[in-house]
């Protein structure tokens, strides 16, 4: 890890605010996080919405699958009280709302958009995200990541300008070949990969390694002798001073 390691707020400052809400993203910008990470799914009426799970029970007071509910219906639910009563006015944001807000900031906050389509194959998710990023002129500020390799392949087929990153767990021996075949520019990995010999190889091969999800000082320091360039964390305030 170089001393220039950057800090991305995972689902916003999700350790202190309800994850994937405007409150969590705004708090990240207020403390000067280098980036935010968020998860995108599609509503029943085709809108890009920011929520981690395919179902809404864990993080709202509603019931059901995101894919079965219209944006209008999703917006009726409270996406903050599950975390703390102070956040009862939080709503599930759309990607458009988050990106429009990002454009108002006085610094270049990086947005890591994770396509959450490893369980549900949302139709045209890739096209919709790419189109929106271009419409808002944010192609130099967004990174699209996914565990879904077909999705990353599709992004490359429709656009070669926006940075893409392969998300994976553990230390897959063939990851460099996969990354090359998918034309991704970066690897979003766990600490164990950054600490491995393969992680060093990946870095020498020119792939930035962004490590998720680091929430303790012990884990943060365990990356000191690695080439990790970004740490994604639920507690960015803990690491921004390093
Ligand atoms: O993008 C890194 C990380 O967010 C991947 O896992 O489940 O937190 O979306 P998850
Ligand atoms: Mg994520």
PDB file of C-alpha atoms and ligand atoms in Angstrom, residues 10-11 37-39 52 114 116 167, ligand 2:
ATOM      1  CA  UNK A  10     -18.459   1.638   1.059  1.00  0.00           C
ATOM      2  CA  UNK A  11     -22.209   2.160   0.451  1.00  0.00           C
ATOM      3  CA  UNK A  37     -19.110   2.858  -3.611  1.00  0.00           C
ATOM      4  CA  UNK A  38     -22.772   2.078  -4.271  1.00  0.00           C
ATOM      5  CA  UNK A  39     -24.895  -0.812  -5.527  1.00  0.00           C
ATOM      6  CA  UNK A  52     -27.596  -3.554  -2.017  1.00  0.00           C
ATOM      7  CA  UNK A 114     -21.343  -1.779  -8.563  1.00  0.00           C
ATOM      8  CA  UNK A 116     -25.689  -5.852  -8.508  1.00  0.00           C
ATOM      9  CA  UNK A 167     -14.959  -7.864  -8.422  1.00  0.00           C
TER      10      UNK A 167
HETATM   11 MG1  LIG B   2     -21.117  -3.249  -3.293  1.00  0.00          MG
END
